[in-house]
CSV table of C-alpha atoms in Angstrom, one decimal:
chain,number,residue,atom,x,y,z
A,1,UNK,CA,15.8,-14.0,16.3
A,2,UNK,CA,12.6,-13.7,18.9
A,3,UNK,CA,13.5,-10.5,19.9
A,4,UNK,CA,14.5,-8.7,15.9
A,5,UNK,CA,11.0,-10.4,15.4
A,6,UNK,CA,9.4,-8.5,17.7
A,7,UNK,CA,11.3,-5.2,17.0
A,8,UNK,CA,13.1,-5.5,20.1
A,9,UNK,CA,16.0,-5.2,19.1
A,10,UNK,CA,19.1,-2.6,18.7
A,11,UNK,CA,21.0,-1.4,16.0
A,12,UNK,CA,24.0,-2.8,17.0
A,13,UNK,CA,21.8,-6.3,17.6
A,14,UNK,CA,21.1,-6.2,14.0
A,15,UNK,CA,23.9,-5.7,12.0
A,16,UNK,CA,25.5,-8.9,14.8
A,17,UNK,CA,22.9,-10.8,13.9
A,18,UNK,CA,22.8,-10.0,9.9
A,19,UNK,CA,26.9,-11.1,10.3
A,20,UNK,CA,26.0,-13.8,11.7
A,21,UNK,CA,23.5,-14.7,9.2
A,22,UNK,CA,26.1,-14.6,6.5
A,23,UNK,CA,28.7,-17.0,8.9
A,24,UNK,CA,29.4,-19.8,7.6
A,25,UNK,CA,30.6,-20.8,11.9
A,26,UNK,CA,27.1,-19.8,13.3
A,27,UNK,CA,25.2,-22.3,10.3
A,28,UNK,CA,24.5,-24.9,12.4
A,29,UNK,CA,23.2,-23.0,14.9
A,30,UNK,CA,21.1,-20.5,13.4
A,31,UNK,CA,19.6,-22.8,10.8
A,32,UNK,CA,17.2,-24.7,13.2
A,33,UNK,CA,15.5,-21.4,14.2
A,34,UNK,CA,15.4,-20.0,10.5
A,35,UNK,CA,13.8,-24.0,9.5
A,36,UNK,CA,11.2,-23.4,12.1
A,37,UNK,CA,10.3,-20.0,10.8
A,38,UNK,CA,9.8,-20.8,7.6
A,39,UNK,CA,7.6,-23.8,8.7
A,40,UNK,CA,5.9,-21.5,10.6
A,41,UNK,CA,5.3,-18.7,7.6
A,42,UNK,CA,3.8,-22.3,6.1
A,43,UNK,CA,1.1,-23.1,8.3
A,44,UNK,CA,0.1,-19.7,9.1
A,45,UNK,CA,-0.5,-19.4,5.6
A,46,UNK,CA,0.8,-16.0,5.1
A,47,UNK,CA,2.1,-17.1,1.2
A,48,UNK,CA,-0.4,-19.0,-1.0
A,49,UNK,CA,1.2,-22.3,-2.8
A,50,UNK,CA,2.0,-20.2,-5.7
A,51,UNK,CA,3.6,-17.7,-4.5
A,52,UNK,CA,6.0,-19.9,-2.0
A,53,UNK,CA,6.7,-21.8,-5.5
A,54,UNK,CA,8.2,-18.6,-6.7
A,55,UNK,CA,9.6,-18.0,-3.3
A,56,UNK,CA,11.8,-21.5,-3.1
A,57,UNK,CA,12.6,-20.8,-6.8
A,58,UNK,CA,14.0,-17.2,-6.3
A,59,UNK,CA,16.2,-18.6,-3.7
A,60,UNK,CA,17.3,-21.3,-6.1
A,61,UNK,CA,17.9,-18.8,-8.9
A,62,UNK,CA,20.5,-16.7,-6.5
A,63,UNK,CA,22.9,-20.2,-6.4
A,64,UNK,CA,23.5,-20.6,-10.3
A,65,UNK,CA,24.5,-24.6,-11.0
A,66,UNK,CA,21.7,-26.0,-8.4
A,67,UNK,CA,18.9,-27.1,-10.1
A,68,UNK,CA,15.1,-26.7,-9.2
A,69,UNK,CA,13.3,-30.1,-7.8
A,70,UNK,CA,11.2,-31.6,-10.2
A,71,UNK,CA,8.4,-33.9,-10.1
A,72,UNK,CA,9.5,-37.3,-12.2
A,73,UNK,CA,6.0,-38.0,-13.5
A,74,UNK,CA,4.6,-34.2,-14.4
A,75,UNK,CA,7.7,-33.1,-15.5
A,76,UNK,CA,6.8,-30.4,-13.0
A,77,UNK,CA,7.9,-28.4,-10.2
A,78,UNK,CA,7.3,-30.5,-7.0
A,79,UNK,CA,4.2,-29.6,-4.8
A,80,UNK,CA,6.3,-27.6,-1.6
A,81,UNK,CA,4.9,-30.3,0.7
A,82,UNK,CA,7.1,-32.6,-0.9
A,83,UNK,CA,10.1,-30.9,-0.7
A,84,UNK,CA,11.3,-30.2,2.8
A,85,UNK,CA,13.9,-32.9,2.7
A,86,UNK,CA,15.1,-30.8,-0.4
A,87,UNK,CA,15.2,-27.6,1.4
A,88,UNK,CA,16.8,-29.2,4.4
A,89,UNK,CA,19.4,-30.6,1.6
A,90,UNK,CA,20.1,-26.7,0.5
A,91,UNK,CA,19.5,-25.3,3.8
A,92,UNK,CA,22.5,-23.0,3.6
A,93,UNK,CA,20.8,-21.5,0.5
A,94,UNK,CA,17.4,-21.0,2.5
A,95,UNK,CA,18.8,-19.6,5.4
A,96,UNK,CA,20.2,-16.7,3.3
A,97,UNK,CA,17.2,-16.1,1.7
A,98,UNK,CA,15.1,-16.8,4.9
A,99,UNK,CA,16.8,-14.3,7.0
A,100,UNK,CA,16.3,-11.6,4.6
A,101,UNK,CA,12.7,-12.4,4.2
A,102,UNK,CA,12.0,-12.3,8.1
A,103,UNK,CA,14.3,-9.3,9.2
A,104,UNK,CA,12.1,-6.7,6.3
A,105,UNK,CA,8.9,-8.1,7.1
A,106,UNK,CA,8.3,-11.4,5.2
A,107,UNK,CA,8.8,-10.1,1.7
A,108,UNK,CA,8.6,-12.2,-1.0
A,109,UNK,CA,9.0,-10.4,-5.1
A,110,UNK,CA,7.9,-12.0,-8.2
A,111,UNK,CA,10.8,-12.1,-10.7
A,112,UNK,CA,12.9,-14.4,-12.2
A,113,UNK,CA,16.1,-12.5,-11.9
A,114,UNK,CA,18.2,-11.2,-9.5
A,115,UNK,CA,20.5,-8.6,-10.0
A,116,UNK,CA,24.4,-10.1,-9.3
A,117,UNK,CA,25.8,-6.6,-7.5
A,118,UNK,CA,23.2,-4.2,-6.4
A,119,UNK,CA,24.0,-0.2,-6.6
A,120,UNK,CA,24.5,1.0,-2.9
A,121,UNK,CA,26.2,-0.2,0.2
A,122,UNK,CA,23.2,0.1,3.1
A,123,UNK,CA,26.0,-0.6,6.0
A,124,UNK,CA,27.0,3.0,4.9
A,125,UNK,CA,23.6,5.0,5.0
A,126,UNK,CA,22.8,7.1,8.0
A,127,UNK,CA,19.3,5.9,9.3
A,128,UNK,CA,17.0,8.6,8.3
A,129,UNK,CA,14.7,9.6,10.9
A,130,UNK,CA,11.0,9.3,10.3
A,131,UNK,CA,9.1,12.7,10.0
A,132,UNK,CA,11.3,16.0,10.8
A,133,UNK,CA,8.4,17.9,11.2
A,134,UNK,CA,5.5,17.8,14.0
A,135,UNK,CA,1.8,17.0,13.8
A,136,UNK,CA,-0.1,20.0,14.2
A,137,UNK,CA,-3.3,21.4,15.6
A,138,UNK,CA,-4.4,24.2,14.0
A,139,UNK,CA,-6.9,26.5,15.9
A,140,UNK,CA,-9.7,28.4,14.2
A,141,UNK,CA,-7.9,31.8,15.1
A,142,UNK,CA,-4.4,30.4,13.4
A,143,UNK,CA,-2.6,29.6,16.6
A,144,UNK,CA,-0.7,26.0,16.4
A,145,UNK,CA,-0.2,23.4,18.5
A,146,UNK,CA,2.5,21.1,18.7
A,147,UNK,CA,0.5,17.6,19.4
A,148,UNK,CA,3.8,15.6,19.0
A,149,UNK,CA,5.3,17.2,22.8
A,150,UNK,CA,2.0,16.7,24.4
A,151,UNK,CA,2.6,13.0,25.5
A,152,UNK,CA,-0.5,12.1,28.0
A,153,UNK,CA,-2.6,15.1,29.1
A,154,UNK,CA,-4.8,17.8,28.5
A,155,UNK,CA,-4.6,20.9,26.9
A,156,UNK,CA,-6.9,24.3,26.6
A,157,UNK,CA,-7.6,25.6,23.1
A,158,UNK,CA,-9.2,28.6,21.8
A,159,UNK,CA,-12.6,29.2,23.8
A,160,UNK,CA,-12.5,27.4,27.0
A,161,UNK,CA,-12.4,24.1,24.7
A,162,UNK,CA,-10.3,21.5,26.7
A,163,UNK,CA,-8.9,18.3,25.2
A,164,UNK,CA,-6.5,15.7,26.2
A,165,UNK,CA,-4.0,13.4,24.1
A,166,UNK,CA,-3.6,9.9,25.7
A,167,UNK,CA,-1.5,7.7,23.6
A,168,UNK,CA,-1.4,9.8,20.2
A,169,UNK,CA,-4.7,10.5,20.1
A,170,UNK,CA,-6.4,13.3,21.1
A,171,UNK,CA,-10.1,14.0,22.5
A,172,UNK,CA,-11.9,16.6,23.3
A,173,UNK,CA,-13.5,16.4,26.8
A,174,UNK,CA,-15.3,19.9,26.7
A,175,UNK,CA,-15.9,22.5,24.0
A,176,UNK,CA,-17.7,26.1,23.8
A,177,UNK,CA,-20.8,27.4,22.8
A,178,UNK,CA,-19.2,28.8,19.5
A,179,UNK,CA,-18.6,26.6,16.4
A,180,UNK,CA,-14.8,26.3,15.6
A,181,UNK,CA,-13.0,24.7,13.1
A,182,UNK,CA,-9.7,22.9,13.8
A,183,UNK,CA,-7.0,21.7,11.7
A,184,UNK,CA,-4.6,18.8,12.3
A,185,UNK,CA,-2.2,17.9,9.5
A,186,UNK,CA,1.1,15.4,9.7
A,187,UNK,CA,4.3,15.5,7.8
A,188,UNK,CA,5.7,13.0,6.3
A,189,UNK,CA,6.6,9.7,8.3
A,190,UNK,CA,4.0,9.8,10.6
A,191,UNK,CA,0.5,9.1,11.5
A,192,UNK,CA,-1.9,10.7,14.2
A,193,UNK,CA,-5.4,9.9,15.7
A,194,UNK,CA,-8.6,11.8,16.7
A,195,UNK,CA,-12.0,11.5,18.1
A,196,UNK,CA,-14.5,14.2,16.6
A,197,UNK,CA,-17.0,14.9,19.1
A,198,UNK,CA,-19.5,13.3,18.1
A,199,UNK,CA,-17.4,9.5,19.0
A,200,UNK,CA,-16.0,9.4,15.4
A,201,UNK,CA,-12.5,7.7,15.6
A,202,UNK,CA,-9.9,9.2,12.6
A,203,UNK,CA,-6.5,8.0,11.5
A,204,UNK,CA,-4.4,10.3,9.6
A,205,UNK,CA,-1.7,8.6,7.4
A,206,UNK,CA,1.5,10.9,6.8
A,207,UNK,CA,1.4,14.0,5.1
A,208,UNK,CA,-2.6,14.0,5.5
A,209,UNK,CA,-5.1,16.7,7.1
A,210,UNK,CA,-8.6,17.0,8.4
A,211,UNK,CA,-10.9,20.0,9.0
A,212,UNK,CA,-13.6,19.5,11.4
A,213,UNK,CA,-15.7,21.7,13.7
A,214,UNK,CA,-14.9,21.1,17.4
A,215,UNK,CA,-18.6,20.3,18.1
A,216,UNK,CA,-21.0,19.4,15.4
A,217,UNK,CA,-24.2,21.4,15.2
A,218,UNK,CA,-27.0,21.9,12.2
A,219,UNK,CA,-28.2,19.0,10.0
A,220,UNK,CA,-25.2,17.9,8.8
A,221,UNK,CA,-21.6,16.1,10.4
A,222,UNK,CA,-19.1,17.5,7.5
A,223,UNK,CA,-15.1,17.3,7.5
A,224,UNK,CA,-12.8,18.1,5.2
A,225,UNK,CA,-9.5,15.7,4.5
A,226,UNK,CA,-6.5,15.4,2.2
A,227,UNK,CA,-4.0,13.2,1.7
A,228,UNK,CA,-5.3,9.4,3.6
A,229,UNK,CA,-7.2,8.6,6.5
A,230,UNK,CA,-9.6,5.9,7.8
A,231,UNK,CA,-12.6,6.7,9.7
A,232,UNK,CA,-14.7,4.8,11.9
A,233,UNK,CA,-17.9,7.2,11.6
A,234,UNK,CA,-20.3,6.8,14.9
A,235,UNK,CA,-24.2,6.3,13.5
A,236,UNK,CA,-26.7,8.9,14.2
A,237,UNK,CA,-28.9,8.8,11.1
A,238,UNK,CA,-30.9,11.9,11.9
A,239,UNK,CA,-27.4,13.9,11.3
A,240,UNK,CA,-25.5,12.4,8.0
A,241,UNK,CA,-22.0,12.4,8.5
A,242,UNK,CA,-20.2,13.9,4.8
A,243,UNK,CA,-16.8,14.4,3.8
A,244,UNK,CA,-15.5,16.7,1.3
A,245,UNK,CA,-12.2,15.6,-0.2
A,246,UNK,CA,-9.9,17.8,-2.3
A,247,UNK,CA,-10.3,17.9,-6.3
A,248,UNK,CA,-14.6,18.4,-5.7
A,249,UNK,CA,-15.0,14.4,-4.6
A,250,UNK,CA,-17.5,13.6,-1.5
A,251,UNK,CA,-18.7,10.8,1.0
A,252,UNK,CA,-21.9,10.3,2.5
A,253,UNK,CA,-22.5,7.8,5.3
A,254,UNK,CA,-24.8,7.2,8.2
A,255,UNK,CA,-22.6,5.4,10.3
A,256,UNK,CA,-19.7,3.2,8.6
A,257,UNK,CA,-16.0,2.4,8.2
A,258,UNK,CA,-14.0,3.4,4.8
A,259,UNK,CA,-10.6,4.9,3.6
A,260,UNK,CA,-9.9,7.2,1.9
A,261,UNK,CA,-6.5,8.0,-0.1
A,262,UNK,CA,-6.6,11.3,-2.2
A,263,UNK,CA,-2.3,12.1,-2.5
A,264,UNK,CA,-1.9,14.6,-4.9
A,265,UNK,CA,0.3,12.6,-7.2
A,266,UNK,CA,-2.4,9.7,-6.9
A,267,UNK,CA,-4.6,9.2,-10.5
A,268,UNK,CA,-7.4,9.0,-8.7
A,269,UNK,CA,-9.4,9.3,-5.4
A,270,UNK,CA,-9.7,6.0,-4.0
A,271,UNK,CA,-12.6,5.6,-1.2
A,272,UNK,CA,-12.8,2.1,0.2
A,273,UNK,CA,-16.0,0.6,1.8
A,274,UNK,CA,-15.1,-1.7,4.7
A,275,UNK,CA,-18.5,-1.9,6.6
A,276,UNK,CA,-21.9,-0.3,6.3
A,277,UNK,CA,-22.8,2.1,3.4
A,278,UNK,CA,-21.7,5.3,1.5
A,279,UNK,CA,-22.6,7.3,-1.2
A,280,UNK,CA,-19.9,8.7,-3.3
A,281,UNK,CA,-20.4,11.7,-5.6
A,282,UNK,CA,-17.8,13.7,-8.2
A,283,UNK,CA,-19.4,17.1,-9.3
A,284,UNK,CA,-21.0,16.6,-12.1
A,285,UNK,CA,-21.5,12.5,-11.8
A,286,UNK,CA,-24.1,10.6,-10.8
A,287,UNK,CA,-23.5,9.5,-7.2
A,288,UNK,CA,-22.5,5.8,-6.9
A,289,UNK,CA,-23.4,3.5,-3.5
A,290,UNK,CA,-21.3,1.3,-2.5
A,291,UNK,CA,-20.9,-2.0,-0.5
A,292,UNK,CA,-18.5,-3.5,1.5
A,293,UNK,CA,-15.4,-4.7,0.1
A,294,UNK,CA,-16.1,-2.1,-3.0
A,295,UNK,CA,-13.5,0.5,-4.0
A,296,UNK,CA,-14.8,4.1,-5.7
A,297,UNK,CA,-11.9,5.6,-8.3
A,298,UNK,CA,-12.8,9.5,-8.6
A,299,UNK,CA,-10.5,12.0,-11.4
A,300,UNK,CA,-11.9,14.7,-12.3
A,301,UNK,CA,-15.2,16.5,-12.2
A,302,UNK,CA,-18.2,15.2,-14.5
A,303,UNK,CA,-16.3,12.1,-15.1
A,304,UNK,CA,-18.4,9.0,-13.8
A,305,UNK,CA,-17.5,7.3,-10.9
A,306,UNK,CA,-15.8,4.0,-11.2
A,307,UNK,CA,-16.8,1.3,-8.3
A,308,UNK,CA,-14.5,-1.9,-8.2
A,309,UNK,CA,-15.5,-4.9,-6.9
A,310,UNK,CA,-13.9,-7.4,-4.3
A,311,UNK,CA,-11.0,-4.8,-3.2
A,312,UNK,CA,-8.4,-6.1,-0.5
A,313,UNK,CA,-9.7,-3.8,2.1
A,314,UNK,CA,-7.9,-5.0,4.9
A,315,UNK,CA,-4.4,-4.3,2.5
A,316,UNK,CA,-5.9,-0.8,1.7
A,317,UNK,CA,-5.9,0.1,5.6
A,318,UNK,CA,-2.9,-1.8,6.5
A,319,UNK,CA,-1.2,1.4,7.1
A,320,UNK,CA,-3.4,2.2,9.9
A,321,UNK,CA,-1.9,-0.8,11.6
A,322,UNK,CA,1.6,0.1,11.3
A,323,UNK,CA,2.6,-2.0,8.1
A,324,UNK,CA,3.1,-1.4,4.2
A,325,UNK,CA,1.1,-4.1,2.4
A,326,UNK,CA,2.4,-4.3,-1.4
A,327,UNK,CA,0.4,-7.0,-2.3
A,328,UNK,CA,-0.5,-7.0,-6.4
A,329,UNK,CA,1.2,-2.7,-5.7
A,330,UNK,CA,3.0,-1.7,-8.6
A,331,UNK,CA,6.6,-0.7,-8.0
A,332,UNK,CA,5.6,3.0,-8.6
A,333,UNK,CA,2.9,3.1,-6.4
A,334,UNK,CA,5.4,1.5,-3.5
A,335,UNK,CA,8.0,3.8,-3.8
A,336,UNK,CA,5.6,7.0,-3.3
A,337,UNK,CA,4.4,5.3,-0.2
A,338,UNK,CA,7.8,4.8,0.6
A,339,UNK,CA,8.7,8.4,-0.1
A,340,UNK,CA,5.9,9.8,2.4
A,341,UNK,CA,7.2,7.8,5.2
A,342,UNK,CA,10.3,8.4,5.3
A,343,UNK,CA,10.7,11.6,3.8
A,344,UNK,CA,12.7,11.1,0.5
A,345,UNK,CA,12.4,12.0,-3.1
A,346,UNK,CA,12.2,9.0,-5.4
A,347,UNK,CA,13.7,9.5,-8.9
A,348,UNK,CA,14.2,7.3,-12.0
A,349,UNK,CA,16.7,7.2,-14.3
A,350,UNK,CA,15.3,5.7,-17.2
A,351,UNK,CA,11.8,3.7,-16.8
A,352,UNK,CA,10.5,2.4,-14.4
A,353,UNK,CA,11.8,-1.6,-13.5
A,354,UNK,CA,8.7,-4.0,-14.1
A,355,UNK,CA,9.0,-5.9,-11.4
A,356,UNK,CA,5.9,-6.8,-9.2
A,357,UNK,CA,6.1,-6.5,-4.9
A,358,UNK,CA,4.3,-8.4,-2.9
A,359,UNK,CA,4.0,-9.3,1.1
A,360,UNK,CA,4.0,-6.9,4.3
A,361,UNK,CA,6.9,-4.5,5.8
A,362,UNK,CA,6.8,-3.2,9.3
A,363,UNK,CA,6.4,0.9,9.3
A,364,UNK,CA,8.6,1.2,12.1
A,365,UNK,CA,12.0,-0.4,10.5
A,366,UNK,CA,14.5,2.1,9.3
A,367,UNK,CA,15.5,3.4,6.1
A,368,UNK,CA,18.7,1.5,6.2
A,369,UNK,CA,16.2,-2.0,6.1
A,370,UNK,CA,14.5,-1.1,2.9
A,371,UNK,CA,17.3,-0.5,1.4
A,372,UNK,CA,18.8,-3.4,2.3
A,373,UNK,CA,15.3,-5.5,0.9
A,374,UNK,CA,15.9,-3.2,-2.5
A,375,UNK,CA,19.3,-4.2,-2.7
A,376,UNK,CA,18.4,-8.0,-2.4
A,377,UNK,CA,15.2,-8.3,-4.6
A,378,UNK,CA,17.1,-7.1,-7.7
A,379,UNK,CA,16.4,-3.5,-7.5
A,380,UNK,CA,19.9,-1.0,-9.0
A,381,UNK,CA,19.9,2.2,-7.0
A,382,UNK,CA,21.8,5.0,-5.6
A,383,UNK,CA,21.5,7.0,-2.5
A,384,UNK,CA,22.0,11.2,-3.0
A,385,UNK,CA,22.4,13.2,-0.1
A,386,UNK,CA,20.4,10.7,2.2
A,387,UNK,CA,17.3,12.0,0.5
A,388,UNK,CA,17.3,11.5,-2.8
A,389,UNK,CA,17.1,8.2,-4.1
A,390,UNK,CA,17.4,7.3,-7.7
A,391,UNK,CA,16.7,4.1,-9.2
A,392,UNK,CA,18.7,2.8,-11.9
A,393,UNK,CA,18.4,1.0,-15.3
């Protein structure tokens, strides 16, 4: 259990320990560690009361005939502090349930139903490998390089410009006299990082780019960016630092950290303030500053800009860190994040299921995993060609 935790482990680990899970000879065993896991989710207090309410209920729901514990005075469902020796009584329930929460990522959903057989047998998908393509640097005279088969060293570009890639991320130790503009864009399923020259640190999420010159000159710091990416910009308030994102949206900032997220198939440009100040602007709108914890929603041009208030930033950048956070994400919304990571085209049938995901998902578990989470939080689907995936009434 430590080591599928911790993402040590194998394939063939996994699908052991999933059958063992489901063993009705390994119980006694295994049920200690899950009881102690789930305490553990408790007093970390990854789950608000609420939501581990619904949680404890779910699990319940999935055993028809076993009734949820209610308080004899309220008339109410018991307070979750009050109920271990209920949970130790259905333990084999809550180990199930447990298990599958830990091994995606502690994943909770919010829905009363569970579907009774879900459409698609994981065991029997190929793992689909994150990202065919490679992340590449594109010079100013077209020339491309490959950054995903440099691992730790340096590398001459265009001009005498030298740079060097030390765990993913790539710097440039010494550039030319002559402004260049360089390119680097990533595929889907994965992510790259850069420091501009002036000490600005960018993440690119998948299928993202950034234009920047290789050594910032004039009165002005600007970069161009599609798709996602968090910056950390490095203050020098006698040269503003802009950024010109596709569909005529822009950010001004002396020295702050903010997202960005402008997908194509996204309504709207969403530019999240985490620390310091920006100014953002739509052509043909009055610019709007915003503070941290404030999100800006951009469409189109001479629309005004939309600021909301108290965002999750930390969920927004999540990504960054290697995880999916779906907390309060619609369904639709999950599923394109989904289908940038691991390459695949999301269909549906008929309309799209109202159901409401919440919790965290590691980036780095396979494709087989998330399907294995769809099939057990109530979601129908089927699997076309390993790339397709259609989701059913």
């Amino acid at each position: 259990m430590e080591r599928w935790s911790d993402d040590r482990f194998t394939e063939a680990e996994r699908r052991e320990l999933i059958d063992m899970l489901q063993s009705a000879s390994t119980e006694q065993e295994i049920i200690p560690v899950l009881e102690d896991m789930w305490e553990k989710i408790q007093d970390e207090g990854l789950f608000s009361e609420a939501q581990q309410q619904t949680m404890i209920k779910n699990i319940l729901d999935r055993y028809p005939g076993r009734e949820f514990p209610v308080d004899k005075e309220t008339g109410k469902g018991m307070h979750v502090g009050y109920r271990n020796s209920f949970i130790r009584k259905w333990r084999w329930a809550v180990a199930s349930s447990v298990a599958l929460i830990i091994g995606v990522g502690i994943y909770y959903l919010y829905q009363k139903k569970h579907a009774e057989t879900p459409t698609g047998v994981v065991q029997s998908i190929t793992n689909r490998q994150q990202g065919k393509s490679s992340v590449l640097l594109t010079l100013s005279d077209g020339s491309q390089v490959l950054l995903d088969t440099v691992k730790n060293g340096r590398i001459t570009l265009q001009g005498g410009t030298i740079a060097k890639v030390t765990n993913g991320t790539l710097e440039y130790e010494r550039t030319g006299s002559e402004v260049q503009y360089n390119t680097i864009s990533t595929p889907k399923g994965k992510q790259f990082q850069l420091r501009l020259s002036d000490g600005t640190s960018v993440w690119l999420n998948a299928e993202s780019s950034i234009k920047y010159p290789v050594v910032f000159t004039g009165k002005e710091r600007l970069i161009s960016v599609t798709g996602e990416v968090y910056m950390e910009v490095a203050q020098n308030p006698s040269i503003p630092f802009r950024v010109e994102v596709s569909g005529g949206t822009s950010v001004e900032v002396l020295g702050t950290n903010f997202n960005v997220n402008a997908y194509d198939n996204e309504q709207s440009v969403r530019t999240t303030l985490l620390a310091g100040a920006i100014r953002v602007a739509m052509k043909g709108a009055a610019h709007k500053l915003l503070k941290p914890g404030q999100q800006a929603l951009t469409t189109t041009r001479n629309k005004p800009v939309q600021v909301l208030d108290d965002v999750n930033a930390v969920s927004v950048v999540a990504w960054k860190n290697g995880v999916f956070d779906f907390e309060d994400v619609p369904l639709e919304e999950a599923m394109r994040q989904l289908a940038r990571w691991y390459d695949i085209e999301v269909v549906y049938q008929q309309t799209i299921p109202k159901v409401q995901l919440g919790g965290t998902i590691k980036r780095s578990l396979p494709f087989t995993d998330v399907l294995y989470f769809l099939s057990n939080v109530g979601l129908h689907y089927k699997l076309e060609g390993n790339r397709t995936l259609i989701i059913l009434p």
